[in-house]
Amino acid sequence: MSSLGRIQRTAVGLFAVRGFAATGIREISRGANLNSATLYHYAGGKEELLATIMRACLTELVRAGTDAVEATGDPAVQLVRLVRAHVAVEAINPLTARVTDREVHSLTGANHVEIMRLRDQYEGLFRDVLGLGAAVGEFQLTDPRITRLALIEMCNGVANWYSPDGPLAVPDLAARFAELAGRMVGSRQVTADEYAPDIEVPRLESEPSHEEVPA
Amino acid sequence: MSSLGRIQRTAVGLFAVRGFAATGIREISRGANLNSATLYHYAGGKEELLATIMRACLTELVRAGTDAVEATGDPAVQLVRLVRAHVAVEAINPLTARVTDREVHSLTGANHVEIMRLRDQYEGLFRDVLGLGAAVGEFQLTDPRITRLALIEMCNGVANWYSPDGPLAVPDLAARFAELAGRMVGSRQVTADEYAPDIEVPRLESEPSHEEVPA
Protein backbone atom coordinates (compact mmCIF):
# COMPACT_ATOMS: atom_id res chain seq x y z
CA MET A 1 0.00 0.00 0.00
CA SER A 2 1.64 3.22 -1.17
CA SER A 3 2.06 6.19 1.14
CA LEU A 4 0.55 8.55 -1.42
CA GLY A 5 -2.54 6.33 -1.67
CA ARG A 6 -2.92 6.31 2.11
CA ILE A 7 -2.56 10.09 2.21
CA GLN A 8 -5.13 10.56 -0.56
CA ARG A 9 -7.69 8.28 1.10
CA THR A 10 -7.30 10.04 4.42
CA ALA A 11 -7.67 13.40 2.69
CA VAL A 12 -10.73 12.37 0.68
CA GLY A 13 -12.41 11.04 3.83
CA LEU A 14 -11.85 14.37 5.58
CA PHE A 15 -12.67 16.56 2.56
CA ALA A 16 -15.89 14.62 1.91
CA VAL A 17 -17.10 14.82 5.50
CA ARG A 18 -15.81 18.22 6.68
CA GLY A 19 -14.90 20.00 3.45
CA PHE A 20 -11.53 21.07 2.09
CA ALA A 21 -11.42 24.43 3.88
CA ALA A 22 -12.08 22.90 7.30
CA THR A 23 -9.41 20.21 6.95
CA GLY A 24 -5.89 20.96 8.17
CA ILE A 25 -2.76 19.36 6.78
CA ARG A 26 -2.06 18.14 10.33
CA GLU A 27 -5.29 16.19 10.51
CA ILE A 28 -4.38 14.51 7.24
CA SER A 29 -0.91 13.55 8.43
CA ARG A 30 -2.30 12.33 11.74
CA GLY A 31 -4.95 10.25 9.92
CA ALA A 32 -2.35 8.81 7.57
CA ASN A 33 0.12 8.11 10.41
CA LEU A 34 2.83 10.26 8.89
CA ASN A 35 4.55 13.40 10.07
CA SER A 36 3.91 16.60 8.14
CA ALA A 37 7.33 16.63 6.46
CA THR A 38 6.84 13.13 5.08
CA LEU A 39 3.34 14.01 3.91
CA TYR A 40 4.69 17.10 2.16
CA HIS A 41 7.39 15.01 0.51
CA TYR A 42 4.82 12.61 -0.96
CA ALA A 43 1.86 14.85 -1.66
CA GLY A 44 2.93 18.52 -1.57
CA GLY A 45 0.68 21.05 0.15
CA LYS A 46 -3.02 20.72 0.78
CA GLU A 47 -4.14 22.30 -2.51
CA GLU A 48 -1.64 20.21 -4.46
CA LEU A 49 -3.10 17.12 -2.81
CA LEU A 50 -6.65 18.14 -3.73
CA ALA A 51 -5.60 18.87 -7.32
CA THR A 52 -3.91 15.46 -7.59
CA ILE A 53 -7.06 13.69 -6.39
CA MET A 54 -9.37 15.64 -8.70
CA ARG A 55 -7.02 15.25 -11.66
CA ALA A 56 -6.98 11.46 -11.26
CA CYS A 57 -10.78 11.26 -10.95
CA LEU A 58 -11.46 13.51 -13.96
CA THR A 59 -8.77 11.81 -16.01
CA GLU A 60 -10.46 8.48 -15.30
CA LEU A 61 -13.87 9.91 -16.28
CA VAL A 62 -12.39 11.25 -19.53
CA ARG A 63 -10.52 8.00 -20.22
CA ALA A 64 -13.54 5.75 -19.55
CA GLY A 65 -15.92 8.12 -21.36
CA THR A 66 -13.68 8.38 -24.41
CA ASP A 67 -13.29 4.59 -24.59
CA ALA A 68 -17.06 4.25 -24.23
CA VAL A 69 -17.79 6.64 -27.08
CA GLU A 70 -15.05 5.54 -29.46
CA ALA A 71 -16.23 1.93 -29.55
CA THR A 72 -19.05 2.78 -31.96
CA GLY A 73 -20.42 5.46 -34.25
CA ASP A 74 -24.03 4.91 -33.14
CA PRO A 75 -25.04 7.74 -30.77
CA ALA A 76 -27.71 5.65 -28.99
CA VAL A 77 -25.06 3.09 -28.08
CA GLN A 78 -22.50 5.80 -27.30
CA LEU A 79 -24.87 7.41 -24.81
CA VAL A 80 -25.59 4.11 -23.07
CA ARG A 81 -21.89 3.29 -22.80
CA LEU A 82 -21.02 6.82 -21.62
CA VAL A 83 -23.72 6.86 -18.94
CA ARG A 84 -22.82 3.35 -17.79
CA ALA A 85 -19.15 4.33 -17.44
CA HIS A 86 -20.01 7.56 -15.59
CA VAL A 87 -22.35 5.79 -13.17
CA ALA A 88 -19.68 3.14 -12.51
CA VAL A 89 -17.03 5.76 -11.69
CA GLU A 90 -19.44 7.48 -9.26
CA ALA A 91 -20.67 4.27 -7.64
CA ILE A 92 -17.22 2.71 -7.22
CA ASN A 93 -15.58 5.96 -6.06
CA PRO A 94 -18.37 7.92 -4.37
CA LEU A 95 -16.29 10.00 -1.94
CA THR A 96 -13.59 10.84 -4.48
CA ALA A 97 -16.26 11.77 -7.02
CA ARG A 98 -18.14 13.92 -4.50
CA VAL A 99 -14.99 15.83 -3.55
CA THR A 100 -14.11 16.25 -7.23
CA ASP A 101 -17.59 17.57 -7.94
CA ARG A 102 -17.77 20.00 -5.02
CA GLU A 103 -14.34 21.46 -4.42
CA VAL A 104 -13.35 23.00 -7.76
CA HIS A 105 -13.81 26.46 -6.23
CA SER A 106 -11.13 25.60 -3.64
CA LEU A 107 -8.44 25.47 -6.32
CA THR A 108 -6.48 28.52 -7.44
CA GLY A 109 -4.40 29.60 -10.42
CA ALA A 110 -3.03 26.89 -12.70
CA ASN A 111 -4.70 24.11 -10.69
CA HIS A 112 -8.10 25.70 -11.19
CA VAL A 113 -7.49 26.22 -14.90
CA GLU A 114 -6.34 22.64 -15.40
CA ILE A 115 -9.23 21.03 -13.52
CA MET A 116 -11.82 23.23 -15.24
CA ARG A 117 -10.32 22.20 -18.58
CA LEU A 118 -10.66 18.50 -17.68
CA ARG A 119 -14.26 19.07 -16.63
CA ASP A 120 -14.99 20.84 -19.91
CA GLN A 121 -13.30 18.02 -21.80
CA TYR A 122 -15.52 15.50 -20.03
CA GLU A 123 -18.70 17.50 -20.63
CA GLY A 124 -17.61 17.74 -24.26
CA LEU A 125 -18.10 13.99 -24.61
CA PHE A 126 -21.76 14.38 -23.66
CA ARG A 127 -22.06 17.43 -25.91
CA ASP A 128 -20.68 15.51 -28.89
CA VAL A 129 -22.84 12.43 -28.36
CA LEU A 130 -26.00 14.50 -27.93
CA GLY A 131 -25.06 16.62 -30.97
CA LEU A 132 -24.47 13.56 -33.13
CA GLY A 133 -27.68 11.90 -31.96
CA ALA A 134 -29.69 15.03 -32.76
CA ALA A 135 -27.96 15.48 -36.13
CA VAL A 136 -28.75 11.95 -37.35
CA GLY A 137 -32.31 12.12 -35.99
CA GLU A 138 -31.77 9.44 -33.33
CA PHE A 139 -32.39 11.85 -30.42
CA GLN A 140 -35.19 14.38 -30.03
CA LEU A 141 -33.75 17.23 -27.97
CA THR A 142 -35.68 20.36 -27.07
CA ASP A 143 -32.59 21.91 -25.50
CA PRO A 144 -29.25 20.06 -25.85
CA ARG A 145 -27.51 22.16 -23.17
CA ILE A 146 -30.15 21.60 -20.50
CA THR A 147 -30.38 17.92 -21.41
CA ARG A 148 -26.62 17.59 -21.01
CA LEU A 149 -26.56 19.36 -17.64
CA ALA A 150 -29.53 17.36 -16.35
CA LEU A 151 -27.92 14.07 -17.47
CA ILE A 152 -24.58 14.89 -15.86
CA GLU A 153 -26.12 16.07 -12.57
CA MET A 154 -28.33 12.99 -12.43
CA CYS A 155 -25.26 10.76 -12.84
CA ASN A 156 -23.10 12.81 -10.44
CA GLY A 157 -25.89 12.44 -7.89
CA VAL A 158 -25.18 8.70 -7.65
CA ALA A 159 -22.18 9.57 -5.44
CA ASN A 160 -24.57 11.20 -2.94
CA TRP A 161 -26.77 8.19 -2.21
CA TYR A 162 -25.43 4.95 -3.70
CA SER A 163 -24.22 2.34 -1.26
CA PRO A 164 -22.29 -0.69 -2.49
CA ASP A 165 -23.86 -2.54 0.46
CA GLY A 166 -27.36 -1.80 -0.82
CA PRO A 167 -29.64 -3.99 -2.94
CA LEU A 168 -28.34 -2.89 -6.35
CA ALA A 169 -25.04 -3.97 -7.97
CA VAL A 170 -23.17 -1.43 -10.10
CA PRO A 171 -24.06 -2.99 -13.51
CA ASP A 172 -27.76 -3.04 -12.57
CA LEU A 173 -27.59 0.55 -11.35
CA ALA A 174 -25.86 1.47 -14.62
CA ALA A 175 -28.61 -0.28 -16.59
CA ARG A 176 -31.32 1.74 -14.81
CA PHE A 177 -29.53 5.01 -15.52
CA ALA A 178 -28.84 4.12 -19.15
CA GLU A 179 -32.55 3.43 -19.62
CA LEU A 180 -33.50 6.78 -18.03
CA ALA A 181 -30.92 8.62 -20.15
CA GLY A 182 -32.20 6.96 -23.32
CA ARG A 183 -35.73 8.02 -22.48
CA MET A 184 -34.65 11.61 -21.75
CA VAL A 185 -33.21 12.00 -25.24
CA GLY A 186 -35.99 10.06 -26.97
CA SER A 187 -33.60 7.33 -28.10
CA ARG A 188 -34.52 3.77 -28.97
CA GLN A 189 -33.65 1.32 -26.18
CA VAL A 190 -30.26 -0.30 -26.73
CA THR A 191 -29.76 -4.01 -26.04
CA ALA A 192 -26.88 -5.55 -24.07
CA ASP A 193 -25.68 -7.14 -27.29
CA GLU A 194 -25.09 -3.67 -28.68
CA TYR A 195 -23.38 -1.94 -25.77
CA ALA A 196 -21.44 -4.75 -24.07
CA PRO A 197 -18.80 -5.12 -22.84
CA ASP A 198 -18.68 -2.26 -20.35
CA ILE A 199 -15.55 -0.18 -19.96
CA GLU A 200 -13.76 -1.46 -16.87
CA VAL A 201 -13.66 1.18 -14.17
CA PRO A 202 -11.13 0.90 -11.35
CA ARG A 203 -11.42 1.80 -7.73
CA LEU A 204 -9.20 4.87 -7.55
CA GLU A 205 -6.28 4.94 -5.17
CA SER A 206 -7.91 7.93 -3.45
CA GLU A 207 -11.17 6.13 -2.58
CA PRO A 208 -11.30 5.37 1.16
CA SER A 209 -12.64 2.16 2.61
CA HIS A 210 -15.30 2.30 5.33
CA GLU A 211 -12.63 2.20 8.03
CA GLU A 212 -10.77 5.12 6.50
CA VAL A 213 -13.70 7.55 6.67
CA PRO A 214 -13.85 9.69 9.82
CA ALA A 215 -17.09 9.57 11.83
CA MET B 1 -34.28 44.27 6.43
CA SER B 2 -34.36 42.00 9.47
CA SER B 3 -31.23 41.17 11.42
CA LEU B 4 -31.98 37.44 11.26
CA GLY B 5 -32.26 37.63 7.46
CA ARG B 6 -28.93 39.43 7.21
CA ILE B 7 -27.31 36.83 9.49
CA GLN B 8 -28.77 33.97 7.45
CA ARG B 9 -27.61 35.41 4.12
CA THR B 10 -24.11 35.97 5.45
CA ALA B 11 -24.04 32.43 6.83
CA VAL B 12 -25.34 30.84 3.61
CA GLY B 13 -22.73 32.72 1.56
CA LEU B 14 -19.96 31.40 3.80
CA PHE B 15 -21.36 27.87 4.16
CA ALA B 16 -21.83 27.59 0.38
CA VAL B 17 -18.32 28.77 -0.46
CA ARG B 18 -16.22 27.42 2.43
CA GLY B 19 -18.48 24.82 4.02
CA PHE B 20 -20.15 24.76 7.45
CA ALA B 21 -17.22 23.24 9.31
CA ALA B 22 -14.75 25.86 8.05
CA THR B 23 -16.97 28.82 8.95
CA GLY B 24 -16.59 30.40 12.38
CA ILE B 25 -19.36 32.23 14.19
CA ARG B 26 -17.05 35.26 14.27
CA GLU B 27 -16.82 35.41 10.48
CA ILE B 28 -20.59 35.36 10.33
CA SER B 29 -20.96 38.18 12.84
CA ARG B 30 -18.26 40.19 11.09
CA GLY B 31 -19.96 39.65 7.72
CA ALA B 32 -23.33 40.63 9.14
CA ASN B 33 -21.91 43.67 10.99
CA LEU B 34 -23.07 42.46 14.36
CA ASN B 35 -21.20 41.49 17.49
CA SER B 36 -21.29 37.83 18.52
CA ALA B 37 -23.68 38.41 21.42
CA THR B 38 -26.23 40.10 19.16
CA LEU B 39 -25.87 37.33 16.60
CA TYR B 40 -26.41 34.72 19.28
CA HIS B 41 -29.49 36.58 20.49
CA TYR B 42 -31.06 36.50 17.01
CA ALA B 43 -29.85 33.20 15.62
CA GLY B 44 -28.51 30.98 18.42
CA GLY B 45 -25.31 29.05 17.85
CA LYS B 46 -23.85 28.01 14.50
CA GLU B 47 -25.67 24.67 14.28
CA GLU B 48 -28.94 26.30 15.30
CA LEU B 49 -28.46 28.81 12.50
CA LEU B 50 -27.80 26.05 9.95
CA ALA B 51 -30.85 24.12 11.13
CA THR B 52 -33.04 27.24 10.83
CA ILE B 53 -31.85 27.81 7.25
CA MET B 54 -32.36 24.19 6.20
CA ARG B 55 -35.73 23.96 7.94
CA ALA B 56 -37.02 26.99 6.03
CA CYS B 57 -35.76 25.66 2.70
CA LEU B 58 -37.17 22.16 3.16
CA THR B 59 -40.43 23.51 4.56
CA GLU B 60 -40.77 25.61 1.40
CA LEU B 61 -40.02 22.58 -0.80
CA VAL B 62 -42.65 20.56 1.08
CA ARG B 63 -45.16 23.42 0.97
CA ALA B 64 -44.70 24.12 -2.74
CA GLY B 65 -44.55 20.41 -3.61
CA THR B 66 -47.69 19.60 -1.63
CA ASP B 67 -49.59 22.49 -3.25
CA ALA B 68 -48.35 21.30 -6.65
CA VAL B 69 -49.55 17.75 -6.12
CA GLU B 70 -52.85 18.52 -4.38
CA ALA B 71 -54.15 20.64 -7.26
CA THR B 72 -55.05 17.55 -9.31
CA GLY B 73 -55.47 13.78 -9.17
CA ASP B 74 -53.71 13.23 -12.51
CA PRO B 75 -50.18 11.90 -11.87
CA ALA B 76 -48.80 13.24 -15.18
CA VAL B 77 -49.88 16.75 -14.21
CA GLN B 78 -48.77 16.24 -10.60
CA LEU B 79 -45.26 15.31 -11.74
CA VAL B 80 -44.98 18.35 -14.00
CA ARG B 81 -46.18 20.68 -11.25
CA LEU B 82 -43.90 19.04 -8.66
CA VAL B 83 -40.81 19.24 -10.88
CA ARG B 84 -41.59 22.83 -11.89
CA ALA B 85 -41.92 23.85 -8.23
CA HIS B 86 -38.70 22.04 -7.26
CA VAL B 87 -36.71 23.60 -10.11
CA ALA B 88 -38.04 27.04 -9.18
CA VAL B 89 -36.98 26.66 -5.53
CA GLU B 90 -33.47 25.60 -6.63
CA ALA B 91 -33.10 28.29 -9.30
CA ILE B 92 -34.41 31.15 -7.15
CA ASN B 93 -32.49 30.04 -4.05
CA PRO B 94 -29.38 28.26 -5.36
CA LEU B 95 -27.01 28.86 -2.45
CA THR B 96 -29.60 28.10 0.23
CA ALA B 97 -30.61 24.94 -1.66
CA ARG B 98 -27.00 23.84 -2.07
CA VAL B 99 -26.25 24.27 1.62
CA THR B 100 -29.48 22.43 2.50
CA ASP B 101 -28.53 19.59 0.18
CA ARG B 102 -24.93 19.23 1.36
CA GLU B 103 -24.76 19.93 5.06
CA VAL B 104 -27.24 17.49 6.61
CA HIS B 105 -24.33 15.51 8.04
CA SER B 106 -23.23 18.63 9.96
CA LEU B 107 -26.35 18.49 12.13
CA THR B 108 -26.55 16.49 15.34
CA GLY B 109 -29.23 15.05 17.60
CA ALA B 110 -32.74 16.49 17.33
CA ASN B 111 -31.74 18.87 14.52
CA HIS B 112 -30.51 15.97 12.41
CA VAL B 113 -33.64 13.93 13.10
CA GLU B 114 -35.94 16.83 12.23
CA ILE B 115 -34.19 17.75 8.98
CA MET B 116 -33.98 14.12 7.84
CA ARG B 117 -37.71 13.82 8.50
CA LEU B 118 -38.44 16.87 6.35
CA ARG B 119 -36.28 15.44 3.56
CA ASP B 120 -38.11 12.13 3.78
CA GLN B 121 -41.43 13.97 3.73
CA TYR B 122 -40.36 15.79 0.57
CA GLU B 123 -39.10 12.63 -1.14
CA GLY B 124 -42.43 11.05 -0.17
CA LEU B 125 -44.19 13.46 -2.53
CA PHE B 126 -42.17 12.08 -5.46
CA ARG B 127 -42.70 8.53 -4.19
CA ASP B 128 -46.48 9.00 -4.07
CA VAL B 129 -46.72 10.63 -7.51
CA LEU B 130 -44.57 7.95 -9.14
CA GLY B 131 -46.52 5.23 -7.31
CA LEU B 132 -49.87 6.62 -8.45
CA GLY B 133 -48.66 7.07 -12.02
CA ALA B 134 -47.44 3.47 -12.14
CA ALA B 135 -50.62 2.16 -10.52
CA VAL B 136 -52.95 3.81 -13.03
CA GLY B 137 -50.71 2.87 -15.97
CA GLU B 138 -49.74 6.44 -16.82
CA PHE B 139 -46.02 5.89 -16.03
CA GLN B 140 -43.80 2.99 -17.12
CA LEU B 141 -41.23 2.58 -14.36
CA THR B 142 -38.57 -0.11 -14.39
CA ASP B 143 -37.42 0.89 -10.89
CA PRO B 144 -39.46 3.50 -9.00
CA ARG B 145 -36.77 4.07 -6.36
CA ILE B 146 -33.97 4.74 -8.84
CA THR B 147 -36.27 6.89 -10.95
CA ARG B 148 -37.15 8.95 -7.88
CA LEU B 149 -33.51 9.41 -6.84
CA ALA B 150 -32.42 10.29 -10.39
CA LEU B 151 -35.24 12.84 -10.73
CA ILE B 152 -34.48 14.50 -7.40
CA GLU B 153 -30.70 14.66 -8.02
CA MET B 154 -31.27 16.07 -11.49
CA CYS B 155 -33.47 18.83 -10.04
CA ASN B 156 -31.14 19.47 -7.07
CA GLY B 157 -28.33 19.86 -9.59
CA VAL B 158 -29.92 23.06 -10.89
CA ALA B 159 -28.52 24.85 -7.81
CA ASN B 160 -24.99 23.88 -8.96
CA TRP B 161 -25.05 25.54 -12.37
CA TYR B 162 -28.09 27.75 -12.94
CA SER B 163 -27.45 31.45 -13.15
CA PRO B 164 -30.36 33.91 -13.11
CA ASP B 165 -28.17 36.13 -15.33
CA GLY B 166 -27.96 33.39 -17.99
CA PRO B 167 -30.08 32.94 -21.12
CA LEU B 168 -32.90 30.94 -19.55
CA ALA B 169 -35.68 32.34 -17.32
CA VAL B 170 -36.95 30.18 -14.46
CA PRO B 171 -40.28 29.20 -16.10
CA ASP B 172 -38.46 28.12 -19.28
CA LEU B 173 -35.91 26.16 -17.25
CA ALA B 174 -38.81 24.54 -15.38
CA ALA B 175 -40.47 23.64 -18.69
CA ARG B 176 -37.31 21.88 -19.92
CA PHE B 177 -37.01 19.87 -16.72
CA ALA B 178 -40.70 18.96 -16.69
CA GLU B 179 -40.36 17.62 -20.22
CA LEU B 180 -37.27 15.56 -19.28
CA ALA B 181 -39.04 14.22 -16.18
CA GLY B 182 -42.09 13.25 -18.21
CA ARG B 183 -39.92 11.38 -20.67
CA MET B 184 -38.05 9.58 -17.87
CA VAL B 185 -41.27 8.10 -16.53
CA GLY B 186 -42.81 7.45 -19.95
CA SER B 187 -45.63 9.91 -19.33
CA ARG B 188 -47.65 11.72 -21.97
CA GLN B 189 -46.56 15.34 -22.42
CA VAL B 190 -48.70 17.72 -20.38
CA THR B 191 -49.85 21.04 -21.83
CA ALA B 192 -49.65 24.44 -20.12
CA ASP B 193 -53.45 24.45 -19.98
CA GLU B 194 -53.29 21.42 -17.72
CA TYR B 195 -50.53 22.37 -15.31
CA ALA B 196 -50.84 26.18 -15.03
CA PRO B 197 -50.71 28.21 -12.93
CA ASP B 198 -47.38 27.43 -11.28
CA ILE B 199 -47.03 27.44 -7.53
CA GLU B 200 -45.44 30.75 -6.58
CA VAL B 201 -42.03 30.22 -5.07
CA PRO B 202 -40.45 32.98 -2.96
CA ARG B 203 -36.87 34.06 -2.65
CA LEU B 204 -36.04 32.83 0.83
CA GLU B 205 -34.80 35.24 3.46
CA SER B 206 -31.58 33.23 3.64
CA GLU B 207 -30.68 33.61 -0.06
CA PRO B 208 -27.77 36.04 -0.47
CA SER B 209 -27.53 38.61 -3.23
CA HIS B 210 -24.37 38.74 -5.38
CA GLU B 211 -22.86 41.33 -3.07
CA GLU B 212 -23.46 39.20 0.00
CA VAL B 213 -21.43 36.22 -1.26
CA PRO B 214 -17.77 36.19 -0.21
CA ALA B 215 -15.18 35.91 -3.00
Tab-separated table of C-alpha atoms in Angstrom, chain A residues 17-18 21-22 102 105 140 142-143 145-147 149-150 153-154 157 160-161 167-168 173 176-177 179-180 183-186, chain B residues 17-18 21-22 102 105 140 142-143 145-147 149-150 153-154 157 160-161 167-168 173 176-177 179-180 183-186:
chain	number	residue	atom	x	y	z
A	17	VAL	CA	-17.103	14.821	5.499
A	18	ARG	CA	-15.806	18.223	6.683
A	21	ALA	CA	-11.422	24.433	3.876
A	22	ALA	CA	-12.080	22.897	7.301
A	102	ARG	CA	-17.769	20.003	-5.024
A	105	HIS	CA	-13.808	26.456	-6.234
A	140	GLN	CA	-35.195	14.385	-30.028
A	142	THR	CA	-35.682	20.359	-27.072
A	143	ASP	CA	-32.591	21.912	-25.498
A	145	ARG	CA	-27.507	22.159	-23.171
A	146	ILE	CA	-30.147	21.603	-20.498
A	147	THR	CA	-30.376	17.923	-21.410
A	149	LEU	CA	-26.564	19.359	-17.642
A	150	ALA	CA	-29.527	17.359	-16.351
A	153	GLU	CA	-26.120	16.067	-12.569
A	154	MET	CA	-28.328	12.991	-12.428
A	157	GLY	CA	-25.887	12.436	-7.894
A	160	ASN	CA	-24.574	11.200	-2.940
A	161	TRP	CA	-26.769	8.190	-2.213
A	167	PRO	CA	-29.640	-3.986	-2.942
A	168	LEU	CA	-28.342	-2.889	-6.353
A	173	LEU	CA	-27.586	0.547	-11.349
A	176	ARG	CA	-31.324	1.744	-14.810
A	177	PHE	CA	-29.527	5.008	-15.521
A	179	GLU	CA	-32.545	3.433	-19.617
A	180	LEU	CA	-33.502	6.777	-18.032
A	183	ARG	CA	-35.728	8.020	-22.477
A	184	MET	CA	-34.647	11.606	-21.748
A	185	VAL	CA	-33.213	11.999	-25.244
A	186	GLY	CA	-35.988	10.056	-26.966
B	17	VAL	CA	-18.321	28.765	-0.464
B	18	ARG	CA	-16.220	27.419	2.428
B	21	ALA	CA	-17.220	23.239	9.308
B	22	ALA	CA	-14.755	25.860	8.046
B	102	ARG	CA	-24.926	19.230	1.358
B	105	HIS	CA	-24.328	15.509	8.039
B	140	GLN	CA	-43.802	2.986	-17.122
B	142	THR	CA	-38.567	-0.111	-14.390
B	143	ASP	CA	-37.420	0.886	-10.891
B	145	ARG	CA	-36.767	4.070	-6.356
B	146	ILE	CA	-33.971	4.739	-8.840
B	147	THR	CA	-36.274	6.894	-10.954
B	149	LEU	CA	-33.510	9.408	-6.842
B	150	ALA	CA	-32.424	10.294	-10.390
B	153	GLU	CA	-30.704	14.662	-8.019
B	154	MET	CA	-31.267	16.068	-11.492
B	157	GLY	CA	-28.333	19.859	-9.585
B	160	ASN	CA	-24.993	23.879	-8.965
B	161	TRP	CA	-25.049	25.538	-12.371
B	167	PRO	CA	-30.079	32.941	-21.120
B	168	LEU	CA	-32.899	30.939	-19.547
B	173	LEU	CA	-35.911	26.158	-17.246
B	176	ARG	CA	-37.311	21.878	-19.918
B	177	PHE	CA	-37.013	19.871	-16.723
B	179	GLU	CA	-40.356	17.621	-20.225
B	180	LEU	CA	-37.274	15.559	-19.281
B	183	ARG	CA	-39.917	11.381	-20.666
B	184	MET	CA	-38.051	9.577	-17.871
B	185	VAL	CA	-41.274	8.102	-16.526
B	186	GLY	CA	-42.807	7.454	-19.951
